[in-house]
XYZ file of C-alpha atoms in Angstrom:
527
model
C -3.281 -7.930 -4.615
C -1.497 -4.772 -5.697
C -1.034 -3.805 -2.082
C 0.975 -6.898 -1.134
C 4.016 -5.873 -3.138
C 4.163 -2.488 -1.477
C 4.970 -4.005 1.891
C 8.462 -3.104 2.967
C 9.116 -0.645 0.145
C 11.079 2.297 1.418
C 11.413 5.800 0.108
C 9.308 8.224 -1.863
C 6.523 6.488 -3.710
C 4.906 9.463 -5.373
C 7.753 10.537 -7.634
C 6.046 13.904 -8.087
C 8.887 15.923 -6.621
C 9.722 19.135 -8.390
C 13.033 19.388 -6.581
C 14.376 21.813 -4.020
C 12.267 24.838 -3.243
C 15.198 27.006 -4.306
C 15.748 25.232 -7.646
C 15.243 27.561 -10.599
C 12.413 26.554 -12.962
C 12.494 28.837 -16.024
C 9.029 27.898 -17.298
C 7.404 28.696 -13.951
C 9.428 31.795 -13.082
C 9.720 33.624 -16.389
C 6.059 33.524 -17.384
C 5.273 35.349 -20.605
C 8.962 35.856 -21.409
C 9.545 32.100 -21.332
C 6.547 31.512 -23.600
C 7.666 34.146 -26.101
C 11.239 32.879 -26.308
C 10.245 29.227 -26.634
C 7.459 29.771 -29.176
C 9.414 32.146 -31.413
C 12.565 30.003 -31.103
C 14.799 33.075 -31.230
C 17.724 31.065 -29.826
C 17.371 28.143 -32.217
C 17.551 25.083 -29.970
C 14.768 25.088 -27.340
C 17.212 23.654 -24.818
C 19.445 26.744 -24.955
C 17.063 29.020 -23.047
C 16.236 26.560 -20.270
C 19.969 25.989 -19.754
C 20.720 29.736 -19.746
C 21.438 31.502 -16.430
C 19.611 34.771 -15.619
C 22.017 37.627 -14.867
C 19.703 38.858 -12.112
C 16.589 37.529 -10.389
C 13.882 36.145 -12.694
C 11.432 38.603 -11.087
C 13.620 41.583 -11.990
C 14.133 40.370 -15.548
C 10.435 39.698 -16.012
C 9.595 43.180 -14.728
C 12.112 44.682 -17.159
C 10.581 42.631 -19.972
C 7.080 43.949 -19.268
C 8.416 47.506 -19.243
C 10.218 47.152 -22.569
C 8.285 44.624 -24.662
C 5.881 47.120 -26.241
C 8.489 49.733 -27.128
C 9.101 50.358 -30.816
C 12.697 49.171 -30.854
C 12.285 46.106 -28.629
C 14.203 43.065 -29.882
C 13.442 39.826 -28.037
C 16.691 38.081 -28.926
C 18.806 41.071 -27.885
C 16.853 41.298 -24.628
C 17.646 37.656 -23.874
C 21.314 38.074 -24.752
C 21.551 41.121 -22.486
C 19.858 39.489 -19.496
C 20.983 35.855 -19.613
C 24.280 34.023 -19.814
C 23.796 31.408 -22.484
C 25.400 27.980 -22.150
C 28.527 27.434 -24.156
C 27.700 26.244 -27.625
C 27.991 22.512 -28.035
C 31.532 21.902 -29.116
C 32.145 19.447 -31.874
C 33.821 16.379 -30.438
C 37.577 16.491 -30.438
C 38.742 15.038 -33.712
C 41.275 12.358 -32.894
C 44.253 11.462 -35.003
C 44.945 8.257 -33.074
C 44.975 5.400 -35.544
C 43.193 2.875 -33.328
C 39.626 3.460 -32.180
C 40.252 1.398 -29.037
C 43.059 3.740 -28.000
C 40.908 6.798 -28.669
C 38.058 5.456 -26.536
C 40.238 4.721 -23.532
C 41.848 8.155 -23.721
C 38.722 10.193 -24.502
C 36.837 10.080 -21.191
C 38.450 13.257 -19.901
C 36.836 15.292 -22.691
C 33.369 14.333 -21.437
C 33.937 14.669 -17.670
C 32.293 17.521 -15.777
C 33.371 18.422 -12.250
C 30.911 18.921 -9.370
C 29.256 22.302 -9.822
C 28.443 25.007 -7.375
C 25.504 26.260 -9.366
C 24.023 29.731 -9.471
C 20.752 30.244 -7.601
C 19.241 30.799 -11.022
C 20.595 27.779 -12.869
C 18.407 24.909 -14.013
C 21.380 22.604 -13.385
C 21.111 20.466 -10.250
C 24.520 20.405 -8.558
C 25.933 16.925 -7.936
C 28.623 15.962 -5.419
C 30.901 13.956 -7.734
C 32.381 14.330 -11.236
C 30.375 12.720 -14.013
C 30.481 11.982 -17.731
C 28.062 13.845 -20.000
C 26.885 12.236 -23.244
C 28.346 14.927 -25.526
C 27.131 17.564 -27.977
C 24.175 19.619 -26.707
C 23.844 17.430 -23.618
C 25.644 19.199 -20.770
C 24.299 17.157 -17.860
C 24.323 13.628 -16.458
C 21.530 11.562 -18.003
C 20.173 8.541 -16.176
C 20.131 5.662 -18.621
C 23.057 6.975 -20.672
C 25.147 6.803 -17.523
C 24.763 3.046 -17.048
C 26.385 2.303 -20.416
C 29.014 4.938 -19.685
C 29.756 3.258 -16.327
C 30.215 -0.055 -18.153
C 32.852 1.616 -20.328
C 34.552 3.390 -17.441
C 34.984 0.060 -15.675
C 36.481 -1.377 -18.869
C 38.946 1.549 -18.930
C 39.829 1.106 -15.234
C 38.285 4.495 -14.462
C 36.665 2.890 -11.423
C 36.693 5.986 -9.201
C 34.781 7.964 -11.822
C 32.293 5.101 -12.240
C 31.809 4.946 -8.459
C 31.279 8.707 -8.333
C 28.494 8.460 -10.902
C 26.833 5.707 -8.863
C 27.147 7.980 -5.823
C 25.463 10.733 -7.838
C 22.549 8.362 -8.523
C 22.281 7.661 -4.801
C 22.454 11.388 -4.006
C 19.575 12.151 -6.385
C 17.473 9.338 -4.934
C 18.073 10.763 -1.453
C 17.134 14.248 -2.671
C 14.184 13.498 -4.954
C 13.088 9.929 -4.221
C 14.167 8.696 -7.660
C 16.815 9.240 -10.327
C 15.597 12.024 -12.622
C 15.918 11.937 -16.400
C 18.943 14.212 -15.858
C 20.269 16.733 -13.350
C 18.182 19.684 -14.557
C 15.174 21.230 -12.849
C 13.043 20.596 -15.937
C 13.800 16.857 -15.677
C 12.567 16.501 -12.093
C 9.061 15.303 -12.978
C 10.208 12.084 -14.660
C 12.846 9.377 -14.562
C 14.314 7.132 -17.271
C 14.717 3.347 -17.597
C 15.669 2.133 -14.086
C 19.285 1.073 -14.495
C 20.605 1.893 -11.020
C 20.444 -1.823 -10.163
C 22.327 -2.689 -13.355
C 24.977 -0.095 -12.480
C 25.443 -1.674 -9.050
C 25.731 -5.138 -10.582
C 28.332 -3.913 -13.079
C 30.395 -2.413 -10.269
C 29.953 -5.526 -8.099
C 31.148 -7.756 -10.952
C 34.538 -6.088 -10.588
C 34.628 -5.219 -6.877
C 32.308 -7.726 -5.175
C 28.897 -7.400 -3.523
C 30.405 -5.842 -0.403
C 31.192 -2.770 -2.509
C 27.530 -2.021 -3.299
C 25.468 -3.347 -0.380
C 25.516 0.120 1.199
C 23.253 1.357 -1.616
C 20.329 -0.818 -0.471
C 18.322 2.115 0.998
C 18.532 4.060 -2.254
C 17.746 1.043 -4.429
C 14.686 0.249 -2.344
C 13.605 3.889 -2.485
C 13.832 3.861 -6.273
C 11.657 0.755 -6.263
C 9.112 2.771 -4.313
C 9.049 5.387 -7.071
C 8.052 2.808 -9.673
C 5.629 0.931 -7.396
C 3.646 4.060 -6.573
C 0.310 2.367 -5.886
C -2.657 4.364 -4.640
C -3.613 2.304 -1.610
C -6.629 4.453 -0.797
C -8.556 3.430 -3.924
C -8.219 -0.373 -4.156
C -10.766 -0.733 -6.980
C -9.251 1.905 -9.250
C -8.119 0.393 -12.556
C -4.807 2.255 -12.504
C -3.436 2.064 -8.981
C -0.828 4.744 -9.458
C 1.135 6.838 -11.882
C 3.397 3.950 -12.900
C 1.617 0.946 -11.358
C -1.177 -0.575 -13.449
C -3.605 -3.214 -12.178
C -4.577 -5.647 -14.924
C -7.218 -8.337 -15.211
C -7.269 -11.019 -12.517
C -5.469 -8.701 -10.109
C -2.150 -8.870 -11.962
C -0.114 -5.676 -11.886
C 2.736 -4.325 -13.962
C 4.185 -0.917 -14.740
C 4.302 1.774 -17.383
C 6.233 4.924 -18.142
C 4.162 7.965 -17.221
C 4.119 11.729 -17.504
C 3.248 13.838 -14.480
C 2.374 17.134 -16.173
C -0.277 18.078 -18.722
C 1.863 20.691 -20.456
C 4.712 20.812 -22.977
C 8.196 20.024 -21.744
C 10.145 23.204 -21.001
C 13.074 22.030 -23.140
C 10.793 21.335 -26.127
C 8.035 23.843 -25.410
C 7.357 25.426 -28.788
C 7.284 22.293 -30.886
C 5.174 20.301 -28.429
C 2.709 23.184 -28.254
C 2.582 23.058 -32.051
C 2.137 19.288 -32.150
C -0.720 19.460 -29.640
C -2.456 22.285 -31.509
C -3.526 19.794 -34.190
C -5.595 17.912 -31.586
C -8.925 18.863 -29.992
C -8.267 20.976 -26.905
C -9.778 18.359 -24.582
C -7.119 15.832 -25.660
C -4.048 18.051 -25.311
C -3.370 17.524 -21.608
C -3.298 13.746 -21.978
C -1.199 14.095 -25.124
C 1.478 15.996 -23.219
C 1.499 13.295 -20.540
C 1.954 10.661 -23.260
C 4.875 12.627 -24.728
C 6.487 12.915 -21.293
C 6.016 9.170 -20.799
C 7.887 8.538 -24.042
C 10.727 10.717 -22.757
C 10.803 8.704 -19.529
C 11.244 5.581 -21.673
C 14.352 7.027 -23.341
C 12.910 6.170 -26.778
C 11.913 9.679 -27.804
C 10.486 9.180 -30.327
C 9.563 5.856 -31.930
C 6.744 3.986 -33.657
C 6.653 1.825 -30.503
C 4.456 4.470 -28.922
C 2.214 5.423 -31.880
C -1.276 3.961 -32.000
C -1.217 3.923 -35.797
C 2.466 2.965 -35.892
C 3.362 5.981 -38.016
C 2.297 9.354 -36.628
C 3.486 11.090 -33.458
C 0.008 12.620 -33.114
C -1.246 9.146 -32.090
C 1.247 8.743 -29.228
C -0.351 6.702 -26.431
C 2.610 5.632 -24.302
C 0.665 5.701 -21.033
C -1.630 2.955 -22.376
C 1.343 0.625 -22.790
C 3.107 -1.825 -20.478
C 6.606 -1.764 -22.041
C 8.530 -5.030 -22.141
C 11.808 -3.292 -21.314
C 10.372 -1.711 -18.160
C 8.899 -5.026 -17.000
C 12.323 -6.598 -17.523
C 14.273 -3.877 -15.723
C 11.910 -3.966 -12.740
C 12.451 -7.731 -12.554
C 16.175 -6.980 -12.451
C 15.618 -4.347 -9.748
C 13.567 -6.764 -7.612
C 16.056 -9.587 -8.078
C 18.971 -7.287 -7.213
C 17.188 -6.209 -4.035
C 16.856 -9.900 -3.191
C 20.560 -10.493 -3.791
C 21.681 -7.492 -1.757
C 19.368 -8.203 1.180
C 20.602 -11.813 1.121
C 24.175 -10.539 1.204
C 23.271 -8.212 4.075
C 21.791 -11.120 6.059
C 18.169 -9.918 5.897
C 16.487 -13.206 5.038
C 12.915 -11.921 5.312
C 13.365 -9.102 2.831
C 15.515 -11.230 0.562
C 12.771 -13.864 0.287
C 10.177 -11.140 -0.315
C 12.039 -9.577 -3.220
C 12.995 -12.906 -4.786
C 9.304 -13.866 -4.633
C 8.050 -10.685 -6.299
C 10.792 -11.007 -8.931
C 9.556 -14.521 -9.742
C 5.992 -13.186 -9.930
C 7.087 -10.529 -12.424
C 9.024 -13.069 -14.483
C 5.857 -15.131 -14.806
C 3.851 -12.060 -15.851
C 6.556 -11.087 -18.327
C 5.903 -14.276 -20.260
C 2.129 -14.082 -19.777
C 1.670 -10.523 -21.037
C 4.647 -9.887 -23.304
C 5.516 -13.081 -25.178
C 3.832 -13.597 -28.537
C 3.772 -17.277 -29.467
C 2.953 -16.571 -33.104
C 6.070 -14.511 -33.868
C 8.295 -15.830 -31.085
C 8.990 -12.324 -29.810
C 8.499 -10.274 -26.673
C 6.218 -7.297 -27.329
C 4.778 -4.293 -25.524
C 1.279 -4.785 -24.089
C -1.614 -2.341 -24.567
C -3.500 -2.727 -21.293
C -6.530 -0.797 -22.559
C -7.006 -2.985 -25.626
C -5.760 -6.050 -23.696
C -3.443 -7.124 -26.495
C 0.097 -6.757 -27.804
C 0.794 -3.527 -29.645
C 2.365 -5.407 -32.550
C 5.200 -2.847 -32.740
C 8.288 -5.041 -32.907
C 11.479 -3.468 -31.589
C 14.842 -4.221 -30.013
C 13.063 -3.957 -26.664
C 12.325 -7.665 -27.206
C 15.918 -8.373 -26.120
C 15.477 -7.021 -22.581
C 14.019 -10.239 -21.084
C 17.158 -12.022 -22.298
C 19.419 -9.276 -20.956
C 17.988 -9.583 -17.419
C 17.843 -13.389 -17.539
C 14.053 -13.595 -17.306
C 13.320 -15.318 -20.625
C 12.645 -19.026 -20.918
C 15.243 -20.975 -22.903
C 12.693 -21.678 -25.634
C 11.629 -18.040 -25.888
C 15.245 -16.871 -25.910
C 16.074 -19.131 -28.866
C 13.060 -17.867 -30.798
C 13.956 -14.236 -30.062
C 17.537 -14.903 -31.127
C 16.366 -16.367 -34.425
C 14.006 -13.442 -35.008
C 16.701 -10.865 -34.296
C 19.145 -12.626 -36.615
C 16.576 -12.829 -39.408
C 14.939 -9.419 -39.167
C 16.890 -6.972 -36.970
C 20.552 -7.695 -37.688
C 21.618 -5.252 -40.396
C 25.023 -4.608 -42.033
C 25.953 -2.236 -39.185
C 24.340 -4.007 -36.225
C 20.865 -4.215 -34.715
C 18.250 -1.765 -36.031
C 15.889 -0.250 -33.450
C 12.607 -1.107 -35.206
C 11.479 -2.302 -38.624
C 9.398 0.806 -39.370
C 10.751 3.937 -41.051
C 8.945 6.993 -39.676
C 11.686 9.622 -39.640
C 11.877 9.316 -35.843
C 15.321 8.718 -34.406
C 14.454 5.519 -32.507
C 13.164 3.807 -35.649
C 14.580 2.172 -38.775
C 17.275 2.653 -40.104
C 18.996 3.801 -36.894
C 20.958 1.694 -34.448
C 21.915 2.834 -30.962
C 24.722 1.639 -28.703
C 22.512 0.780 -25.699
C 20.312 -1.488 -27.799
C 23.375 -3.226 -29.252
C 24.594 -3.892 -25.708
C 21.222 -5.121 -24.428
C 20.877 -7.378 -27.454
C 24.388 -8.805 -27.279
C 24.418 -9.383 -23.519
C 20.989 -10.961 -23.722
C 22.066 -13.355 -26.455
C 25.231 -14.298 -24.570
C 23.159 -15.021 -21.452
C 21.427 -17.782 -23.439
C 24.496 -19.107 -25.306
C 23.440 -17.527 -28.617
C 27.037 -16.518 -29.194
C 27.114 -16.702 -33.004
C 24.481 -13.989 -33.427
C 25.987 -11.946 -30.587
C 29.492 -12.025 -32.057
C 28.241 -11.170 -35.526
C 26.291 -8.192 -34.148
C 29.319 -6.910 -32.219
C 31.611 -7.308 -35.214
C 29.259 -5.442 -37.542
C 28.661 -2.622 -35.046
C 32.359 -2.134 -34.335
C 33.195 -2.236 -38.043
C 30.673 0.559 -38.662
C 31.954 2.601 -35.725
C 35.549 2.143 -36.865
C 34.606 3.182 -40.404
C 32.927 6.386 -39.198
C 35.786 7.079 -36.793
C 38.336 6.693 -39.572
C 36.387 9.144 -41.743
C 35.313 11.641 -39.060
C 37.774 11.162 -36.188
C 34.947 10.996 -33.630
C 32.138 8.896 -32.179
C 28.426 9.436 -32.766
C 25.246 9.192 -30.724
C 23.520 6.896 -33.229
C 24.324 5.268 -36.571
C 22.520 4.276 -39.749
C 22.994 0.510 -39.522
C 21.077 -0.288 -42.718
C 23.049 1.811 -45.202
C 26.448 2.211 -43.600
C 27.435 4.890 -46.114
C 24.883 7.324 -44.663
C 24.704 9.259 -41.410
C 21.870 8.566 -38.987
C 19.064 11.098 -38.924
C 15.623 11.927 -37.609
C 14.610 13.062 -34.192
C 14.366 16.194 -32.141
C 17.793 17.641 -32.841
C 20.815 17.247 -35.172
C 22.964 14.153 -34.725
C 25.272 14.599 -31.741
C 28.854 13.499 -31.417
C 30.903 12.554 -28.383
C 29.527 10.130 -27.251
C 29.380 8.572 -23.795
C 27.285 5.465 -24.225
C 28.728 4.599 -27.634
C 32.232 4.742 -26.173
C 31.223 2.568 -23.222
C 29.505 -0.102 -25.283
C 32.329 -0.298 -27.804
C 34.904 -0.833 -25.055
C 32.789 -3.685 -23.673
C 32.499 -5.225 -27.143
C 36.258 -5.124 -27.727
C 36.729 -7.155 -24.542
C 33.919 -9.591 -25.346
C 35.408 -10.204 -28.778
C 38.840 -10.707 -27.239
C 40.412 -7.757 -29.013
C 43.264 -6.058 -27.133
C 42.702 -2.599 -25.695
C 45.130 0.127 -24.773
C 45.318 0.853 -21.059
C 43.909 4.182 -19.915
C 46.611 4.487 -17.288
């Protein structure tokens, strides 16, 4: 059965691209020097070195390193500083003195815009054809799922040309790599992020009509091929592909997946350290699980931990995530809509049919009657993971929930997830950034839009009001926007995770602008 869905899917199904042959990969090209820098952490943030640009060819620098490394006065940090141009330090977000947060948000986009780059031959940055908005802080590139929520905000601010350019950048990357990478860096080219290209097209079409996005059909169908990467040569294999999983009774759904059995270049030292606590035979799979978590965007969270507490038990590749099932339903349904608009009845019927199939499986495998929630599914144990999270709102966001299920989810969110500052990510405190007590803008948006889709407006409006009140409070005190917020104790800053809290911040700005409109609050014009 898994082969039926693959009919008519265009594009690159493998998703294993490592990018252009000429793209600079610091982990592959700098050998021992890369390992030494990233395990000794001489530059502080692991991301600094992989974003640095060699001042000459990697081969020449590596040769120089081997000649000098054993000399008495060799200093690794000084060697790096002499042979690489480091990225500019993350600038603290511009502190605004505008009294109204709404005005600040509309006027702040320019601080986060990056122009198309002509990159050095030895830069890990993948050049894009159009300007784009970066998240902020240490993030100097265009991230996939961040960009959807940013596009929502740009459209609210009437920055439509910039929003269109970011959509064009998505299409460009799909043409180049067969999928939208995690971000436009060489070290992101082995994984994607939550597939929100379809959602971006729908957001743009809401304002400009379906005619404005129908030209992206080839790229949207190619992205679908990346996620439906079935291995047609081995029909009886339990896992038909990297992302495509065949379940009992011939059902098939999808997972996030890592392609490489090694630490991520941008987190090399710490992931090597984490893996060292495991038996050597388990380390390769562990690194794939970690990469799968990063593809999910929820890096890191108790959602992915077998014991619900410890990162050492990460098993993300064993999980069918409810948010991915929902977003692939949205992708299939959007393909149906666009092919219908283009007059291709055969393909339109095909994609509407597979979307309906997935909607049925969403309820079958993800809905838990006992709690009235949508949950992730462990396909190895053949049961729900039991890790409740804001991902339960995704079926409502894409319109795939039943009315009864949507009401039960709404009640559960109102009772358990709605905190003084908005929706909390999970109910478990692990110290990870995608867990309690943190709230994130994208999950507020998914939750609110999902609730509004099913006329649960009281909970939605209360969530928006609490989130905006918290954001306004922090803005008044700090003069800037943050990546994430402590929604449980609104007097404290959010914490946890792989790096210090970042400010800026693209998706927070975008979601807040959408909430101001949904609540009927006036906004200043960006023009």
